Coordinates of C-alpha atoms and ligand atoms in Angstrom, one line a residue:
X1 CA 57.8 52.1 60.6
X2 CA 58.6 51.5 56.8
X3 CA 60.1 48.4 55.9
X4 CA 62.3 49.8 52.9
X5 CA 65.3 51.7 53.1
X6 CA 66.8 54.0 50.1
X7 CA 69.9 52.6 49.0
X8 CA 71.9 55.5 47.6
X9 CA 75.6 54.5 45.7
X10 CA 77.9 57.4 45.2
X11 CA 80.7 56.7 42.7
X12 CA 84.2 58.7 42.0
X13 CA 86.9 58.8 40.5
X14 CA 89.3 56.6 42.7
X15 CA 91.0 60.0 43.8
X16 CA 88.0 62.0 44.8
X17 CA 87.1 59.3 47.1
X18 CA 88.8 61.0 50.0
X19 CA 87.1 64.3 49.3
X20 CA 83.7 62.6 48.9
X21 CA 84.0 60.8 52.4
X22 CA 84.8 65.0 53.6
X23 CA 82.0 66.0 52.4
X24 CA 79.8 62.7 53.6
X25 CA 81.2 63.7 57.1
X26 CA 79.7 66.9 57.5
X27 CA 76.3 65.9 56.4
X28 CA 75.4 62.2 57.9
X29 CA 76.1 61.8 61.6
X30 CA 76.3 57.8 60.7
X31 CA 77.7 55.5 58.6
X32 CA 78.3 54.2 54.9
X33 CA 80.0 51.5 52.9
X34 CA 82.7 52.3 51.0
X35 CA 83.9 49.9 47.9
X36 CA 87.1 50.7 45.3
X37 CA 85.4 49.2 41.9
X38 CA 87.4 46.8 39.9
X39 CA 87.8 49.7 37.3
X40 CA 89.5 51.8 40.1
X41 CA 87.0 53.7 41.0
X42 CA 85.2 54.1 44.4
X43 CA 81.4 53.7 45.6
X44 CA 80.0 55.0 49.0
X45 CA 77.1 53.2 50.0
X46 CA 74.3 55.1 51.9
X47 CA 71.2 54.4 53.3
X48 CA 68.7 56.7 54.7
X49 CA 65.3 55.6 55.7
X50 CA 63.3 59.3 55.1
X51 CA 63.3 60.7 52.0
X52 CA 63.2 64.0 52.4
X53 CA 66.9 63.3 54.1
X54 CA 68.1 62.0 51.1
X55 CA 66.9 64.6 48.5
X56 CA 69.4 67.1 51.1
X57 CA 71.6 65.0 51.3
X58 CA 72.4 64.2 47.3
X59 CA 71.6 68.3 46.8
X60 CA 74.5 69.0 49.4
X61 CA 77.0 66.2 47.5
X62 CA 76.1 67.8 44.5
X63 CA 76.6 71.4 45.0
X64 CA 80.0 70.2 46.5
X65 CA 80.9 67.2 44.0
X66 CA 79.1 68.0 41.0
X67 CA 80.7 64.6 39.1
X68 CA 79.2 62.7 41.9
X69 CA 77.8 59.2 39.7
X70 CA 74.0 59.0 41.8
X71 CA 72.4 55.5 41.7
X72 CA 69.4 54.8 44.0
X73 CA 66.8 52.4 44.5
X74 CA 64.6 51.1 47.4
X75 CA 66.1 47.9 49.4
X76 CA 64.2 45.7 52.7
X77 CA 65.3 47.1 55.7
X78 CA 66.8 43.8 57.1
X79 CA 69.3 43.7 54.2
X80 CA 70.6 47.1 56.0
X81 CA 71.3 45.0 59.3
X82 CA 72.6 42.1 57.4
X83 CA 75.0 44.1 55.6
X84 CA 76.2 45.6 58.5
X85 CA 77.3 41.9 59.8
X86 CA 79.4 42.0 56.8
X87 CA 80.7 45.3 56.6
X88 CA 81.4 45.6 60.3
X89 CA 85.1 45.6 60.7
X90 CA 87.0 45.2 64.3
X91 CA 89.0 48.4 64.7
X92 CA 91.9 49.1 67.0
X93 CA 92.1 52.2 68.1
X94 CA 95.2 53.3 70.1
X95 CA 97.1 50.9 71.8
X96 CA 94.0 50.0 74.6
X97 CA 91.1 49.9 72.8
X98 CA 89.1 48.1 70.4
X99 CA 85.8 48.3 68.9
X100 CA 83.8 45.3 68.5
X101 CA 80.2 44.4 67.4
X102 CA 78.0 42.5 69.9
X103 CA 78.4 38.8 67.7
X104 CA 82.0 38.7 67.6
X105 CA 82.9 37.0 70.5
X106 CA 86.2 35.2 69.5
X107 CA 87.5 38.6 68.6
X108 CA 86.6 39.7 72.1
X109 CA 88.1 36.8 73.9
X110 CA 91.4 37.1 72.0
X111 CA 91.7 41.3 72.7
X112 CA 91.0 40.6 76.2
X113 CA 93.9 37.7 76.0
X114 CA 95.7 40.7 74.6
X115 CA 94.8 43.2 77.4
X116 CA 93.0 45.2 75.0
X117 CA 89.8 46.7 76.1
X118 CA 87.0 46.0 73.8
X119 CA 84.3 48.4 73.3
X120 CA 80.8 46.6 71.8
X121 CA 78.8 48.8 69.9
X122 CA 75.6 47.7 68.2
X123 CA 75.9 49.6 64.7
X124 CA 72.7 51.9 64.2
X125 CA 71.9 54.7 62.7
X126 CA 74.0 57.0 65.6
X127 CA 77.6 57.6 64.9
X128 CA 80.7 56.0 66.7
X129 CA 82.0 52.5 65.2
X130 CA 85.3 53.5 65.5
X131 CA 85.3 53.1 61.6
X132 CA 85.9 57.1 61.1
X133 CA 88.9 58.5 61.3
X134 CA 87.4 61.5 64.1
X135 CA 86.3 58.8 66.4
X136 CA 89.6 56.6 66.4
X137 CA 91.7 60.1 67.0
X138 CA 90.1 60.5 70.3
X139 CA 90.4 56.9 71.3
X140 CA 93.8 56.9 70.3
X141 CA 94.2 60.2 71.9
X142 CA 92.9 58.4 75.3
X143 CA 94.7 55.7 75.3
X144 CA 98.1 57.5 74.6
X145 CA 97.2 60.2 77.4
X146 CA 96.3 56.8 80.5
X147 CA 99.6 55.7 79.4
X148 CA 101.2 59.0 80.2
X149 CA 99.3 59.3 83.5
X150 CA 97.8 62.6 82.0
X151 CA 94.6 60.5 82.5
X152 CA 93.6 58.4 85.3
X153 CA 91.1 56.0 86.8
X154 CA 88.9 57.6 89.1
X155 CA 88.6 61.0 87.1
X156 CA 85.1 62.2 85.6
X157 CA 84.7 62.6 82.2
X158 CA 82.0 64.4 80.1
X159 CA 81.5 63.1 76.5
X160 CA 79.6 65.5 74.8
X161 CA 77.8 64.5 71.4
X162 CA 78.3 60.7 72.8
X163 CA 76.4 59.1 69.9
X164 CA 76.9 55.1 69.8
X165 CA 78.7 55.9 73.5
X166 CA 81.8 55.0 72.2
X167 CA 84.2 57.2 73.5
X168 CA 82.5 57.5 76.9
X169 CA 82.3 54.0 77.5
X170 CA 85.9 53.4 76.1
X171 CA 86.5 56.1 79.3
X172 CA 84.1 54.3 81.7
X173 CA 86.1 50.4 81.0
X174 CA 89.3 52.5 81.3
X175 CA 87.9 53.4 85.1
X176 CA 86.4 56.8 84.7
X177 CA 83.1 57.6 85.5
X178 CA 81.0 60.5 83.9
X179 CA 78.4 61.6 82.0
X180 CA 77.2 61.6 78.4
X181 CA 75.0 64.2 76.7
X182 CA 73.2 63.9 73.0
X183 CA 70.9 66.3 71.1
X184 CA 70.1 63.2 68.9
X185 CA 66.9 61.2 70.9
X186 CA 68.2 57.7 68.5
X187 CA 71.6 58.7 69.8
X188 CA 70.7 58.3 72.7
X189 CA 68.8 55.1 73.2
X190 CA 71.5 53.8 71.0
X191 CA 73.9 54.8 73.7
X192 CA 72.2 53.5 76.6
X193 CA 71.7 50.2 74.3
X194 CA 75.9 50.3 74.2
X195 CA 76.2 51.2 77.9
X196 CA 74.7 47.8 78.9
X197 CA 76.4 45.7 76.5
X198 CA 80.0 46.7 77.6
X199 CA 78.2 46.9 81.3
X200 CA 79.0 50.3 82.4
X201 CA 76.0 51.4 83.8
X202 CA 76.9 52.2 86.8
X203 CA 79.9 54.2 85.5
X204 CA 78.1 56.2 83.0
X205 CA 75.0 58.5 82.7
X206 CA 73.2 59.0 79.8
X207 CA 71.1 62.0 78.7
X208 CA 68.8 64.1 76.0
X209 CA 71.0 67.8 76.0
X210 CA 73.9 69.9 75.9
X211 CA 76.1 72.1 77.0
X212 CA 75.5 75.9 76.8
X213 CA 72.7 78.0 74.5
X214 CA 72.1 74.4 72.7
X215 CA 69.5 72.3 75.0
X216 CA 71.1 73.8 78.5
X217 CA 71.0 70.4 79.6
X218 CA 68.4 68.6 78.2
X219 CA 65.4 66.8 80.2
X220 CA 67.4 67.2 82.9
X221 CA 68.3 71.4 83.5
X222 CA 72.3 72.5 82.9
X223 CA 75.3 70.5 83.4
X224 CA 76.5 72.5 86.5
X225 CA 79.6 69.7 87.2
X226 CA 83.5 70.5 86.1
X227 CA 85.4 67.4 84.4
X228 CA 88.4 66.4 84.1
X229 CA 88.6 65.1 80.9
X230 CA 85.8 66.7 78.0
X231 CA 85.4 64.9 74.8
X232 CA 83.0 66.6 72.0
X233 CA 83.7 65.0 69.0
X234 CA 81.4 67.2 66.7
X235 CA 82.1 69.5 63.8
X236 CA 84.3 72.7 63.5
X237 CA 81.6 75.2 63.5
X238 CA 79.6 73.5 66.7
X239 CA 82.8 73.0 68.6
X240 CA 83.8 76.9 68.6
X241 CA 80.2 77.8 69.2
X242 CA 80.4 75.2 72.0
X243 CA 84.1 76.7 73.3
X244 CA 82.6 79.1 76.5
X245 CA 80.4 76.6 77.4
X246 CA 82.9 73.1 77.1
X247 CA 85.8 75.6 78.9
X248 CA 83.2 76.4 81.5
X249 CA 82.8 72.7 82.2
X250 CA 86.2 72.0 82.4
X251 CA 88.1 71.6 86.3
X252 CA 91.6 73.3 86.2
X253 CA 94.0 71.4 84.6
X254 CA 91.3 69.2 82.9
X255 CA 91.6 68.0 79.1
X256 CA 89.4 68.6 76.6
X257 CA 89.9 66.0 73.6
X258 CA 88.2 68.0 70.5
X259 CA 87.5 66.1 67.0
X260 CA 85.5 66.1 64.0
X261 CA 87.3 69.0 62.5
X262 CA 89.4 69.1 59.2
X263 CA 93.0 69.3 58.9
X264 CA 92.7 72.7 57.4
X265 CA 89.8 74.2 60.4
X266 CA 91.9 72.8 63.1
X267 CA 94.2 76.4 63.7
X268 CA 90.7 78.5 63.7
X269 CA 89.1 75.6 66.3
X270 CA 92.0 76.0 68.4
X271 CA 92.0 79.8 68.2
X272 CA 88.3 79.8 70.0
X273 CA 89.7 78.1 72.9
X274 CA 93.1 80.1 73.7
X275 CA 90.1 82.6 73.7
X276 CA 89.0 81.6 76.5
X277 CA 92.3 80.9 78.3
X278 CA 93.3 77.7 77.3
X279 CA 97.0 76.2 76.0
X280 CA 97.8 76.1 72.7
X281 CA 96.3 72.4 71.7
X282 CA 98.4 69.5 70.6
X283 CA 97.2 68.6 67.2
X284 CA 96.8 65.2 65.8
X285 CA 96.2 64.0 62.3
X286 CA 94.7 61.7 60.4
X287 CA 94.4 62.0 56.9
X288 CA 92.7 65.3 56.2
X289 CA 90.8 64.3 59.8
X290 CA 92.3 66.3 63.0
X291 CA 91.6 66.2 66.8
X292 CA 92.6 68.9 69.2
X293 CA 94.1 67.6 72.7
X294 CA 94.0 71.1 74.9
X295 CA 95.0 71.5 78.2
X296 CA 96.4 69.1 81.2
X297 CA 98.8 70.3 83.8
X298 CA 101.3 71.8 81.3
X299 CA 104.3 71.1 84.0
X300 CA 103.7 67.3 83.7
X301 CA 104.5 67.5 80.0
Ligands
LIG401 N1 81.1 60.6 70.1 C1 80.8 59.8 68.9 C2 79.8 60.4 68.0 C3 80.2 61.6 67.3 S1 79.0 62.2 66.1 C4 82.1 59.5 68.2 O1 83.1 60.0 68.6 O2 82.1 58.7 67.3 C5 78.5 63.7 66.8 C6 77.3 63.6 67.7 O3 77.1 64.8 68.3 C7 76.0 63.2 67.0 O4 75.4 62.1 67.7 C8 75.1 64.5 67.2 O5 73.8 64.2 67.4 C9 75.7 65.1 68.4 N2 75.6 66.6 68.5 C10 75.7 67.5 67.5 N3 75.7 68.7 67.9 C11 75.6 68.6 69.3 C12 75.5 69.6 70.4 N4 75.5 70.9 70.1 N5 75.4 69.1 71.6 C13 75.4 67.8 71.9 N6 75.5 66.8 70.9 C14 75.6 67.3 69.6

C-alpha cells in the first residue's frame, strides 16, 4: 500500500466548470473537490492513488477540454481522509432522505427529529455520497414515488452498480429488502462497510456481479429473482447494453429508476427500453444530469 496519493487540480474558466465536472463524470466512478477561485475561476480537486489512472485520466480531460489548467503533485494519504472531514457536506435528497458521514452525529439526531432518514456513508474511493447530481435524482426519485404509494415497504429491490450502497440502503431503511450487485471489488467492501453502519444487514445482500453478458452474477451464478423496483445508476452506454437484461429482472409492473445519463442521452436511453416493452419513462433533470423513472402500474398514475 503506498502512503502518497497524486493530488491532481483542474482549473477553468468559471463557465466551463459545469462541462468539466461532465466530463469528470464519465471517467472517475468517485469523487473530487470542487473550489470557485477568488479570480472566478473554478478548480476540481482529484486524487488518484495509481498512476497509470491518472495519466488516462488527464489524456481523456484533455482530448475533451484542451484549456484544462493541470497542476499535480504527490500528497500523504491521510491528508485525503482529513479532507474529506472537511469537504463532506450533509445532503438532502428528496423529501425522506439524507446523507450523512459516520462522525456527524448531531446532524443525524436532528434529521431523525425531523423524520428524515439518514443514510451514513463512509466516503471512499466508491461512488455514492449523494454529492452528484445522478445519485440525488434517484433518491429523490424514491422518495417522491413512497409518497405516492408507487413504492412500498415490503417490496424487493435490486440496485445494480450499488457502489457506496447508497441508494440500496436508502431502499432497505425505507422497508425494502433486496439485493445489491457491483463489478467494482472496493465497491463492494465499501458497500458492505455502509450496510452495517446504517444496520441493514439483514435487509440487504451484497455481491461481486451483474446482471446479463457482464459477470452473470458474479461469485455467486445469475440473478434469477424479478424486483419490483431496479435501480442502475450507471452511464448511458452501460445502461442500454444493460436494457434486456435489467427488463428481464423486472416483475410486471415493477420500476426501474435509471441515472447517470446526460440531459441530452436521455431520449436514446429511453428508446432501449420501450424496445423491450416498457412505458415511455418519466424524465427528471438536474442540471445537464437526467434520471429515467420507467414503468409502475400505469393505471395508478
Ligand atoms: N449506486 C451508486 C453508485 C453509482 S456509480 C450511486 O447511485 O451513487 C456506478 C457504479 O456502477 C460503480 O460502482 C461501478 O463499479 C458500477 N458498475 C459499472 N458498470 C457496471 C455493470 N455493468 N454492472 C454492475 N455494476 C457496474
Amino acid at each position: 500500500m503506498t502512503t502518497e496519493l497524486i493530488r491532481i487540480e483542474l482549473t477553468v474558466m468559471g463557465d466551463e466548470l459545469d462541462y468539466l465536472t461532465a466530463c469528470l463524470a464519465t471517467e472517475l466512478s468517485y469523487g473530487w473537490e470542487e473550489e470557485v477561485l477568488p479570480d472566478g475561476r473554478a478548480r476540481c480537486i482529484i486524487h488518484a492513488e495509481n498512476e497509470l489512472f491518472a495519466q488516462e485520466l488527464l489524456a481523456a480531460i484533455a482530448a475533451r477540454m484542451p484549456q484544462v489548467e493541470v497542476r499535480r503533485n504527490l500528497v500523504p494519504k491521510a491528508d485525503w481522509v482529513e479532507a474529506w472531514k472537511v469537504f463532506f457536506t450533509p445532503v438532502n435528497c428528496g423529501t425522506r432522505f439524507i446523507v450523512l458521514a459516520p462522525w456527524m452525529e448531531e446532524e443525524k439526531a436532528q434529521a431523525l427529529s425531523q423524520g428524515r432518514i439518514p443514510i451514513i456513508i463512509e466516503p471512499k474511493t466508491a461512488f455514492g455520497t449523494g454529492h452528484h447530481a445522478s445519485t440525488s435524482l434517484c433518491l429523490s426519485g424514491l422518495s417522491r414515488l413512497l409518497d405516492q404509494g408507487r413504492v412500498k415497504a415490503g417490496q424487493r429491490f435490486l440496485d445494480l452498480g450499488t457502489g457506496s450502497g447508497i441508494l440500496g440502503i436508502g431502499a432497505a431503511k425505507s422497508g425494502l429488502s433486496g439485493l445489491a450487485l457491483d463489478i467494482d471489488m472496493l465497491a463492494v467492501e465499501n458497500s458492505l462497510e455502509n450496510r452495517v453502519l446504517n444496520g441493514v444487514e439483514d435487509k440487504m445482500e451484497v455481491r461481486r456481479g451483474s446482471l446479463g453478458p457482464v459477470g452473470h452474477g458474479g461469485d455467486h451464478g445469475p440473478v434469477t429473482e424479478q424486483f419490483d423496483l431496479i435501480f442502475a445508476n450507471i452511464l448511458a452506454e452501460p445502461l442500454k447494453a444493460l436494457a434486456p437484461y435489467i427488463v428481464a429482472r423486472l416483475k410486471p409492473n415493477g420500476i426501474i429508476i435509471l441515472s447517470g445519463i446526460l440531459a441530452t442521452q436521455a431520449h436514446g436511453v429511453a428508446a432501449a427500453y420501450t424496445y423491450h416493452g416498457l412505458p415511455e419513462p418519466q424524465y427528471e433533470y438536474d442540471g445537464e444530469w437526467s434520471s429515467l423513472i420507467i414503468g409502475g402500474d400505469q393505471e395508478a398514475l
